[in-house]
Amino acid sequence: MLPAHQAEQIILDRVQPLDPQQDRDLVPLAAANGRILAAQVSGQLDIPHWDNSAMDGYAVRYEDVADCSPEQPVTLDIIEEIPAGAVPQKTVQSGQAARILTGSMLPAGADTIVIQEDTQRQGDRVSILAAPKPQAFVRHQGEFYRAGTPLLPAGILLTAPDMAVLATAQCLQVPVYRRPRVAILSTGNELVPPDQPLQPGQIVDSNQYALTALVTSAGAEPIPLGIVPDDPAATKQAIVQAISRADIILSSGGVSVGDYDYVDRILAELGAEIHIRAVAVKPGKPLTFATFPPAPPSPPRPLLYFGLPGNPASALVTFWRFVQPALRKLSGLATGWDPTVIQGRATQELRSDGKRESYLWGRVQIVNGEFEFHLAGGSHSSGNLVNLAQTNALAIVPIGQTRILIGEPLQIMLIHLMQ
């Protein structure tokens, strides 16, 4: 069995990201959120586009108001009002000011904004009661960004702030990586779909739905291929079909040491190189990772195969720990492939047999500025998926450690956003 960190490195070393040219989509700006940028973006406009005011007040010449005070105010003539979106029509001369609102263009001749709280207006004249700093509250053209320089780098996941930047730069068509295609199949004679009445000895195939949801959440395109019976010919046919359609294949079940576990043998028959057969984690020991060599006309990138355990908790844990980092790298994300691990404290005693790196699911919350992990109630059997509902984190008990006491520090792997 390989330690988790070593297995992860073997996997990531064999993941080749999508090609920024061959695997690129050009999508409308409105459809770019949550996609990964495939090329560096530059804007054709300075940001701000012109000198403008950061506050409501009066645009003035600094030399006119440099020495004013409440005891010796300076009174200026108001020559125009400049609402947001309007173009100034006049030049501010000595002894003059222009009424200006936040975001409005700075008129010619003015170089400083006096906020309205430091003024007193009487008709068409305004008294300046406090001396501002030079160029106070002026946002200069190009202060935030210069046209033609890099704006956003390739390989980032586009989120709301990035969308705002792209909109400001009037980038209407955005180059993004296509979504990786992930084929998903479940193996086992005992499995039935949720819409079929359950007979004695049968099990509902929950993995197909859980893995499809995880793949979708990871920004990839799931290709659910259904249930494959415990039959070598049927298993081989399903894998061959998946090879022709996907960048990654996920199967659950059939990778342990049972009499009907055929997957590893079939992978070898189809020319795959098997790199991992078991990992020292609990749950999730029977993990197979293999690669198929690229075959023309497919891209020069190996196809990845993950044979996940069949038990529901094991399937989910091995996805979070090993498949998700591979998906992130494959998708074109430049950094941040590894799981997000934070430091926190246990609120209950956590136990393990110490033989494998153990993952215990529960919820993490911030209490008094610290992350606290609350273990999910009930059995932590790999076959129990019920108490996985609404969990958002996995507490990690390292190899060689059999318990973590209440209040002791521990590593926590985030699997969902905290709520």
Short mmCIF file of C-alpha atoms in Angstrom, two decimals:
data_model
loop_
_atom_site.label_atom_id
_atom_site.label_comp_id
_atom_site.label_asym_id
_atom_site.label_seq_id
_atom_site.Cartn_x
_atom_site.Cartn_y
_atom_site.Cartn_z
CA MET A 1 0.00 0.00 0.00
CA LEU A 2 1.25 3.46 -0.90
CA PRO A 3 1.03 6.39 1.54
CA ALA A 4 -1.52 9.00 0.48
CA HIS A 5 1.00 11.72 -0.35
CA GLN A 6 3.06 9.33 -2.50
CA ALA A 7 -0.04 8.10 -4.35
CA GLU A 8 -1.12 11.68 -4.99
CA GLN A 9 2.30 12.54 -6.44
CA ILE A 10 2.27 9.50 -8.73
CA ILE A 11 -1.15 10.56 -10.02
CA LEU A 12 -0.32 14.24 -10.55
CA ASP A 13 2.97 13.39 -12.27
CA ARG A 14 0.98 11.55 -14.94
CA VAL A 15 -1.71 14.18 -15.48
CA GLN A 16 -1.11 16.32 -18.55
CA PRO A 17 -3.32 19.43 -18.66
CA LEU A 18 -5.65 20.18 -21.53
CA ASP A 19 -4.02 21.97 -24.45
CA PRO A 20 -4.70 25.73 -24.44
CA GLN A 21 -5.08 25.72 -28.24
CA GLN A 22 -6.74 22.40 -29.09
CA ASP A 23 -8.92 22.29 -25.98
CA ARG A 24 -10.12 25.88 -26.01
CA ASP A 25 -13.69 27.19 -26.08
CA LEU A 26 -14.60 30.79 -26.84
CA VAL A 27 -17.63 31.61 -24.70
CA PRO A 28 -19.71 34.75 -24.21
CA LEU A 29 -18.81 36.80 -21.17
CA ALA A 30 -22.06 35.85 -19.42
CA ALA A 31 -21.15 32.15 -19.69
CA ALA A 32 -17.55 32.44 -18.45
CA ASN A 33 -18.16 32.33 -14.69
CA GLY A 34 -16.70 29.18 -13.15
CA ARG A 35 -14.60 28.37 -16.23
CA ILE A 36 -10.80 28.25 -16.41
CA LEU A 37 -9.11 30.90 -18.50
CA ALA A 38 -7.14 29.35 -21.37
CA ALA A 39 -5.21 32.42 -22.45
CA GLN A 40 -3.92 35.62 -20.92
CA VAL A 41 -6.38 38.49 -21.31
CA SER A 42 -5.37 42.08 -22.00
CA GLY A 43 -7.69 45.09 -22.14
CA GLN A 44 -7.83 47.85 -24.72
CA LEU A 45 -8.87 50.55 -22.27
CA ASP A 46 -7.20 52.17 -19.29
CA ILE A 47 -8.90 51.61 -15.93
CA PRO A 48 -10.18 54.09 -14.84
CA HIS A 49 -10.99 55.15 -18.38
CA TRP A 50 -10.52 58.83 -17.43
CA ASP A 51 -9.70 60.96 -14.39
CA ASN A 52 -12.74 60.89 -12.08
CA SER A 53 -13.91 61.69 -8.59
CA ALA A 54 -13.90 59.15 -5.78
CA MET A 55 -16.34 61.23 -3.67
CA ASP A 56 -19.23 63.66 -3.85
CA GLY A 57 -17.92 67.21 -3.53
CA TYR A 58 -16.26 69.94 -5.56
CA ALA A 59 -13.51 69.80 -8.20
CA VAL A 60 -11.01 72.59 -7.54
CA ARG A 61 -7.50 73.77 -8.24
CA TYR A 62 -5.35 72.77 -5.26
CA GLU A 63 -3.43 76.04 -5.30
CA ASP A 64 -6.71 77.90 -4.65
CA VAL A 65 -7.52 75.97 -1.44
CA ALA A 66 -4.12 74.93 -0.07
CA ASP A 67 -4.23 77.38 2.85
CA CYS A 68 -7.93 77.52 3.77
CA SER A 69 -9.35 76.63 7.20
CA PRO A 70 -12.63 76.99 9.11
CA GLU A 71 -11.35 80.34 10.37
CA GLN A 72 -10.18 81.45 6.91
CA PRO A 73 -12.32 79.68 4.33
CA VAL A 74 -11.92 80.23 0.60
CA THR A 75 -15.04 80.98 -1.43
CA LEU A 76 -15.19 79.82 -5.06
CA ASP A 77 -17.64 80.34 -7.92
CA ILE A 78 -19.47 77.18 -9.04
CA ILE A 79 -19.28 77.12 -12.83
CA GLU A 80 -21.12 73.83 -13.53
CA GLU A 81 -22.45 70.60 -12.06
CA ILE A 82 -21.12 67.28 -13.37
CA PRO A 83 -23.38 64.29 -12.71
CA ALA A 84 -22.07 60.76 -13.24
CA GLY A 85 -21.99 59.89 -16.93
CA ALA A 86 -21.82 63.51 -18.12
CA VAL A 87 -18.88 65.12 -19.91
CA PRO A 88 -17.61 68.36 -18.31
CA GLN A 89 -18.26 71.39 -20.49
CA LYS A 90 -16.05 73.99 -18.83
CA THR A 91 -12.48 74.45 -17.63
CA VAL A 92 -11.97 75.29 -13.96
CA GLN A 93 -10.06 78.56 -13.66
CA SER A 94 -8.57 80.26 -10.62
CA GLY A 95 -11.28 81.06 -8.09
CA GLN A 96 -13.71 78.51 -9.55
CA ALA A 97 -15.07 75.09 -8.67
CA ALA A 98 -17.32 72.47 -10.24
CA ARG A 99 -19.92 70.47 -8.35
CA ILE A 100 -19.02 66.82 -8.91
CA LEU A 101 -20.45 63.43 -7.92
CA THR A 102 -18.75 60.08 -7.28
CA GLY A 103 -17.54 58.57 -10.55
CA SER A 104 -17.94 61.77 -12.55
CA MET A 105 -15.24 62.91 -14.95
CA LEU A 106 -12.79 65.45 -13.61
CA PRO A 107 -13.10 68.75 -15.51
CA ALA A 108 -10.09 70.31 -17.16
CA GLY A 109 -8.17 72.67 -14.89
CA ALA A 110 -9.15 70.85 -11.67
CA ASP A 111 -6.72 68.58 -9.89
CA THR A 112 -8.27 67.98 -6.44
CA ILE A 113 -11.63 67.03 -4.92
CA VAL A 114 -12.92 68.67 -1.75
CA ILE A 115 -15.53 66.43 -0.12
CA GLN A 116 -18.87 68.13 0.46
CA GLU A 117 -18.58 67.62 4.24
CA ASP A 118 -15.76 70.21 4.20
CA THR A 119 -17.79 72.82 2.32
CA GLN A 120 -20.69 75.21 2.75
CA ARG A 121 -22.69 76.21 -0.31
CA GLN A 122 -24.54 79.48 -0.79
CA GLY A 123 -26.29 79.60 -4.16
CA ASP A 124 -23.70 79.60 -6.93
CA ARG A 125 -20.77 79.92 -4.56
CA VAL A 126 -19.13 77.42 -2.20
CA SER A 127 -16.90 78.01 0.79
CA ILE A 128 -14.06 75.56 1.36
CA LEU A 129 -13.66 75.05 5.12
CA ALA A 130 -10.65 72.69 5.23
CA ALA A 131 -7.56 72.37 3.10
CA PRO A 132 -7.43 69.05 1.23
CA LYS A 133 -4.32 67.14 0.33
CA PRO A 134 -3.02 67.62 -3.22
CA GLN A 135 -4.99 65.49 -5.72
CA ALA A 136 -7.27 64.27 -2.93
CA PHE A 137 -10.00 61.83 -4.02
CA VAL A 138 -8.97 61.91 -7.68
CA ARG A 139 -8.80 58.53 -9.44
CA HIS A 140 -6.41 59.05 -12.32
CA GLN A 141 -6.81 57.49 -15.75
CA GLY A 142 -4.91 54.17 -15.89
CA GLU A 143 -4.22 54.23 -12.13
CA PHE A 144 -5.58 50.68 -11.74
CA TYR A 145 -4.65 49.25 -15.14
CA ARG A 146 -2.86 50.34 -18.32
CA ALA A 147 -4.31 49.29 -21.68
CA GLY A 148 -2.38 46.53 -23.45
CA THR A 149 -0.70 45.14 -20.35
CA PRO A 150 -1.66 41.71 -18.91
CA LEU A 151 -5.02 41.89 -17.14
CA LEU A 152 -5.79 38.27 -16.12
CA PRO A 153 -3.39 35.31 -16.47
CA ALA A 154 -4.20 31.97 -18.06
CA GLY A 155 -4.99 29.06 -15.76
CA ILE A 156 -7.25 30.84 -13.25
CA LEU A 157 -10.77 29.86 -12.23
CA LEU A 158 -13.00 32.78 -13.15
CA THR A 159 -15.08 34.04 -10.23
CA ALA A 160 -17.27 37.09 -9.61
CA PRO A 161 -14.40 39.64 -9.23
CA ASP A 162 -12.78 38.33 -12.43
CA MET A 163 -16.11 38.63 -14.25
CA ALA A 164 -16.30 42.27 -13.17
CA VAL A 165 -12.78 42.86 -14.49
CA LEU A 166 -13.59 41.22 -17.83
CA ALA A 167 -16.77 43.28 -18.15
CA THR A 168 -14.92 46.52 -17.34
CA ALA A 169 -12.38 45.65 -20.03
CA GLN A 170 -15.27 44.96 -22.46
CA CYS A 171 -14.01 41.42 -23.06
CA LEU A 172 -17.17 40.00 -24.63
CA GLN A 173 -15.70 36.67 -25.80
CA VAL A 174 -13.61 34.79 -23.25
CA PRO A 175 -11.10 32.01 -24.11
CA VAL A 176 -11.61 29.14 -21.64
CA TYR A 177 -10.59 25.50 -21.46
CA ARG A 178 -13.28 23.04 -22.46
CA ARG A 179 -14.68 21.01 -19.62
CA PRO A 180 -12.89 17.67 -19.06
CA ARG A 181 -15.10 14.69 -19.91
CA VAL A 182 -15.43 12.09 -17.15
CA ALA A 183 -17.04 8.70 -17.83
CA ILE A 184 -18.67 7.13 -14.76
CA LEU A 185 -19.65 3.49 -14.42
CA SER A 186 -20.67 1.28 -11.50
CA THR A 187 -19.82 -2.43 -11.41
CA GLY A 188 -21.67 -5.19 -9.58
CA ASN A 189 -24.52 -7.68 -10.07
CA GLU A 190 -26.05 -6.48 -6.83
CA LEU A 191 -26.60 -2.92 -8.06
CA VAL A 192 -29.91 -1.53 -9.28
CA PRO A 193 -30.92 2.02 -10.27
CA PRO A 194 -32.99 4.05 -7.79
CA ASP A 195 -36.19 3.73 -9.82
CA GLN A 196 -36.19 -0.07 -9.68
CA PRO A 197 -37.89 -1.99 -6.82
CA LEU A 198 -35.30 -3.48 -4.51
CA GLN A 199 -35.11 -7.28 -4.30
CA PRO A 200 -33.42 -9.22 -1.46
CA GLY A 201 -29.64 -8.91 -1.70
CA GLN A 202 -29.72 -5.90 -4.02
CA ILE A 203 -28.23 -2.45 -3.40
CA VAL A 204 -29.23 0.90 -4.90
CA ASP A 205 -26.42 2.37 -7.02
CA SER A 206 -25.78 5.63 -5.16
CA ASN A 207 -22.21 6.02 -6.42
CA GLN A 208 -23.35 6.91 -9.95
CA TYR A 209 -25.26 9.89 -8.58
CA ALA A 210 -22.69 10.96 -6.02
CA LEU A 211 -19.80 10.83 -8.50
CA THR A 212 -21.82 12.62 -11.17
CA ALA A 213 -22.52 15.41 -8.68
CA LEU A 214 -18.86 15.61 -7.64
CA VAL A 215 -17.66 15.73 -11.25
CA THR A 216 -20.15 18.48 -12.06
CA SER A 217 -19.12 20.47 -8.98
CA ALA A 218 -15.50 20.17 -10.09
CA GLY A 219 -16.37 21.93 -13.35
CA ALA A 220 -16.13 18.83 -15.54
CA GLU A 221 -18.66 17.14 -17.83
CA PRO A 222 -19.96 13.84 -16.42
CA ILE A 223 -20.81 10.97 -18.77
CA PRO A 224 -22.84 8.48 -16.68
CA LEU A 225 -22.62 5.03 -18.26
CA GLY A 226 -24.78 3.19 -15.78
CA ILE A 227 -24.36 -0.20 -14.13
CA VAL A 228 -22.06 -2.90 -15.49
CA PRO A 229 -22.64 -6.51 -14.34
CA ASP A 230 -19.87 -8.64 -12.85
CA ASP A 231 -18.92 -10.11 -16.20
CA PRO A 232 -15.48 -9.72 -17.80
CA ALA A 233 -16.86 -9.23 -21.32
CA ALA A 234 -19.40 -6.62 -20.21
CA THR A 235 -16.80 -4.81 -18.10
CA LYS A 236 -14.33 -4.77 -20.98
CA GLN A 237 -16.96 -3.46 -23.39
CA ALA A 238 -17.94 -0.68 -20.98
CA ILE A 239 -14.33 0.42 -20.49
CA VAL A 240 -13.71 0.40 -24.25
CA GLN A 241 -16.79 2.58 -24.73
CA ALA A 242 -15.58 4.97 -22.02
CA ILE A 243 -12.10 5.21 -23.57
CA SER A 244 -13.59 6.58 -26.79
CA ARG A 245 -15.56 9.30 -25.01
CA ALA A 246 -13.66 10.56 -22.00
CA ASP A 247 -10.49 12.14 -20.60
CA ILE A 248 -10.96 10.33 -17.28
CA ILE A 249 -12.79 7.11 -16.45
CA LEU A 250 -14.21 6.52 -13.00
CA SER A 251 -15.44 3.07 -12.07
CA SER A 252 -16.64 2.10 -8.62
CA GLY A 253 -16.38 -1.46 -7.38
CA GLY A 254 -14.51 -4.40 -8.83
CA VAL A 255 -11.02 -3.31 -7.74
CA SER A 256 -10.66 -5.30 -4.53
CA VAL A 257 -9.58 -8.94 -4.21
CA GLY A 258 -12.97 -10.63 -4.53
CA ASP A 259 -13.79 -13.44 -6.95
CA TYR A 260 -15.68 -11.02 -9.21
CA ASP A 261 -13.16 -8.18 -9.22
CA TYR A 262 -12.00 -8.16 -12.85
CA VAL A 263 -11.05 -4.54 -13.43
CA ASP A 264 -7.26 -4.70 -13.04
CA ARG A 265 -6.98 -7.72 -15.35
CA ILE A 266 -9.12 -6.08 -18.01
CA LEU A 267 -7.13 -2.86 -17.82
CA ALA A 268 -3.96 -4.82 -18.51
CA GLU A 269 -5.60 -6.58 -21.46
CA LEU A 270 -6.55 -3.20 -22.94
CA GLY A 271 -2.98 -1.91 -22.73
CA ALA A 272 -3.22 0.24 -19.64
CA GLU A 273 -0.30 0.74 -17.31
CA ILE A 274 -1.36 0.26 -13.70
CA HIS A 275 0.50 2.59 -11.33
CA ILE A 276 -1.45 2.11 -8.08
CA ARG A 277 -3.41 -0.87 -6.74
CA ALA A 278 -3.87 0.11 -3.09
CA VAL A 279 -3.35 3.12 -0.86
CA ALA A 280 -2.81 3.32 2.88
CA VAL A 281 -5.97 5.28 3.63
CA LYS A 282 -9.16 4.46 5.48
CA PRO A 283 -11.71 4.31 4.00
CA GLY A 284 -10.54 3.67 0.46
CA LYS A 285 -7.66 1.18 0.45
CA PRO A 286 -8.52 -0.63 -2.84
CA LEU A 287 -7.79 2.22 -5.28
CA THR A 288 -6.61 1.51 -8.80
CA PHE A 289 -4.96 4.21 -10.88
CA ALA A 290 -3.93 3.47 -14.45
CA THR A 291 -3.16 5.33 -17.67
CA PHE A 292 -3.93 4.43 -21.27
CA PRO A 293 -1.39 5.65 -23.83
CA PRO A 294 -2.72 8.25 -26.26
CA ALA A 295 -3.97 6.86 -29.56
CA PRO A 296 -4.32 9.00 -32.71
CA PRO A 297 -6.29 11.08 -33.47
CA SER A 298 -6.72 11.77 -29.75
CA PRO A 299 -4.49 14.46 -28.14
CA PRO A 300 -0.99 13.39 -27.04
CA ARG A 301 -2.17 13.01 -23.48
CA PRO A 302 -2.73 9.77 -21.56
CA LEU A 303 -6.27 8.86 -20.57
CA LEU A 304 -6.63 8.48 -16.80
CA TYR A 305 -8.43 5.60 -15.15
CA PHE A 306 -9.51 5.57 -11.50
CA GLY A 307 -10.95 2.36 -10.11
CA LEU A 308 -12.63 3.50 -6.91
CA PRO A 309 -13.86 1.23 -4.13
CA GLY A 310 -17.52 0.25 -4.26
CA ASN A 311 -18.45 1.18 -0.70
CA PRO A 312 -20.09 4.65 -0.84
CA ALA A 313 -17.98 6.40 1.79
CA SER A 314 -14.80 4.94 0.30
CA ALA A 315 -15.77 6.10 -3.19
CA LEU A 316 -16.39 9.66 -2.04
CA VAL A 317 -13.28 9.90 0.13
CA THR A 318 -11.00 8.61 -2.64
CA PHE A 319 -12.59 11.04 -5.08
CA TRP A 320 -11.95 14.01 -2.78
CA ARG A 321 -8.43 12.89 -1.93
CA PHE A 322 -7.11 11.67 -5.30
CA VAL A 323 -9.47 12.27 -8.24
CA GLN A 324 -10.30 15.90 -7.57
CA PRO A 325 -6.65 17.08 -7.61
CA ALA A 326 -6.13 15.24 -10.90
CA LEU A 327 -9.24 16.87 -12.37
CA ARG A 328 -8.03 20.30 -11.32
CA LYS A 329 -4.66 19.85 -13.02
CA LEU A 330 -6.19 18.27 -16.14
CA SER A 331 -8.70 21.13 -16.48
CA GLY A 332 -5.94 23.70 -17.03
CA LEU A 333 -5.90 25.21 -13.55
CA ALA A 334 -2.37 26.55 -13.10
CA THR A 335 -2.13 26.10 -9.32
CA GLY A 336 -4.14 24.92 -6.33
CA TRP A 337 -4.58 21.26 -7.29
CA ASP A 338 -4.06 19.82 -3.81
CA PRO A 339 -6.92 19.39 -1.34
CA THR A 340 -7.48 22.35 0.97
CA VAL A 341 -6.18 21.37 4.41
CA ILE A 342 -6.54 23.66 7.42
CA GLN A 343 -5.47 23.43 11.05
CA GLY A 344 -8.20 23.08 13.65
CA ARG A 345 -9.13 21.41 16.90
CA ALA A 346 -11.14 18.33 17.76
CA THR A 347 -14.36 18.71 19.75
CA GLN A 348 -14.61 14.94 20.30
CA GLU A 349 -12.01 12.24 20.68
CA LEU A 350 -11.05 10.82 17.27
CA ARG A 351 -9.85 7.23 16.97
CA SER A 352 -8.06 5.16 14.36
CA ASP A 353 -6.23 1.83 14.23
CA GLY A 354 -3.05 3.71 13.24
CA LYS A 355 -2.34 1.38 10.31
CA ARG A 356 -3.59 3.73 7.62
CA GLU A 357 -4.18 7.45 7.22
CA SER A 358 -7.78 7.74 8.40
CA TYR A 359 -10.43 10.21 7.27
CA LEU A 360 -13.37 10.88 9.60
CA TRP A 361 -16.20 12.98 8.23
CA GLY A 362 -18.05 15.74 9.98
CA ARG A 363 -18.50 19.51 9.99
CA VAL A 364 -16.00 22.27 10.59
CA GLN A 365 -17.03 25.62 12.03
CA ILE A 366 -15.25 28.77 13.14
CA VAL A 367 -15.68 29.28 16.89
CA ASN A 368 -13.87 32.14 18.66
CA GLY A 369 -11.55 32.52 15.69
CA GLU A 370 -10.57 28.83 15.54
CA PHE A 371 -11.66 25.99 13.28
CA GLU A 372 -13.51 23.35 15.28
CA PHE A 373 -14.25 19.90 13.86
CA HIS A 374 -17.47 18.15 14.90
CA LEU A 375 -17.53 14.44 14.12
CA ALA A 376 -20.66 13.16 12.36
CA GLY A 377 -22.76 10.93 14.56
CA GLY A 378 -23.31 7.25 13.91
CA SER A 379 -21.08 4.61 12.37
CA HIS A 380 -18.08 5.60 10.29
CA SER A 381 -18.25 2.41 8.30
CA SER A 382 -17.25 2.70 4.64
CA GLY A 383 -20.68 1.37 3.72
CA ASN A 384 -22.58 4.03 5.68
CA LEU A 385 -23.34 7.01 3.49
CA VAL A 386 -26.25 8.32 5.57
CA ASN A 387 -24.16 10.32 8.04
CA LEU A 388 -22.12 11.81 5.18
CA ALA A 389 -25.09 14.08 4.45
CA GLN A 390 -24.35 17.78 5.09
CA THR A 391 -20.75 17.14 6.10
CA ASN A 392 -18.17 19.61 4.86
CA ALA A 393 -14.83 18.28 6.05
CA LEU A 394 -12.68 15.26 6.80
CA ALA A 395 -10.54 15.06 9.94
CA ILE A 396 -7.19 13.41 9.17
CA VAL A 397 -5.68 10.96 11.65
CA PRO A 398 -2.12 10.21 10.45
CA ILE A 399 -0.58 6.76 10.08
CA GLY A 400 0.83 5.60 13.41
CA GLN A 401 -1.55 7.70 15.49
CA THR A 402 -4.47 5.95 17.17
CA ARG A 403 -6.34 8.88 18.69
CA ILE A 404 -6.64 12.65 18.83
CA LEU A 405 -7.95 14.00 22.14
CA ILE A 406 -10.53 16.73 22.61
CA GLY A 407 -8.94 20.13 22.07
CA GLU A 408 -5.83 18.75 20.40
CA PRO A 409 -4.79 20.25 17.05
CA LEU A 410 -5.54 18.29 13.91
CA GLN A 411 -5.51 18.64 10.14
CA ILE A 412 -8.89 19.09 8.47
CA MET A 413 -9.52 18.61 4.77
CA LEU A 414 -12.30 20.79 3.44
CA ILE A 415 -14.70 19.08 1.04
CA HIS A 416 -17.40 21.77 0.81
CA LEU A 417 -17.68 25.44 1.62
CA MET A 418 -18.40 26.17 5.26
CA GLN A 419 -21.91 27.45 5.95
#
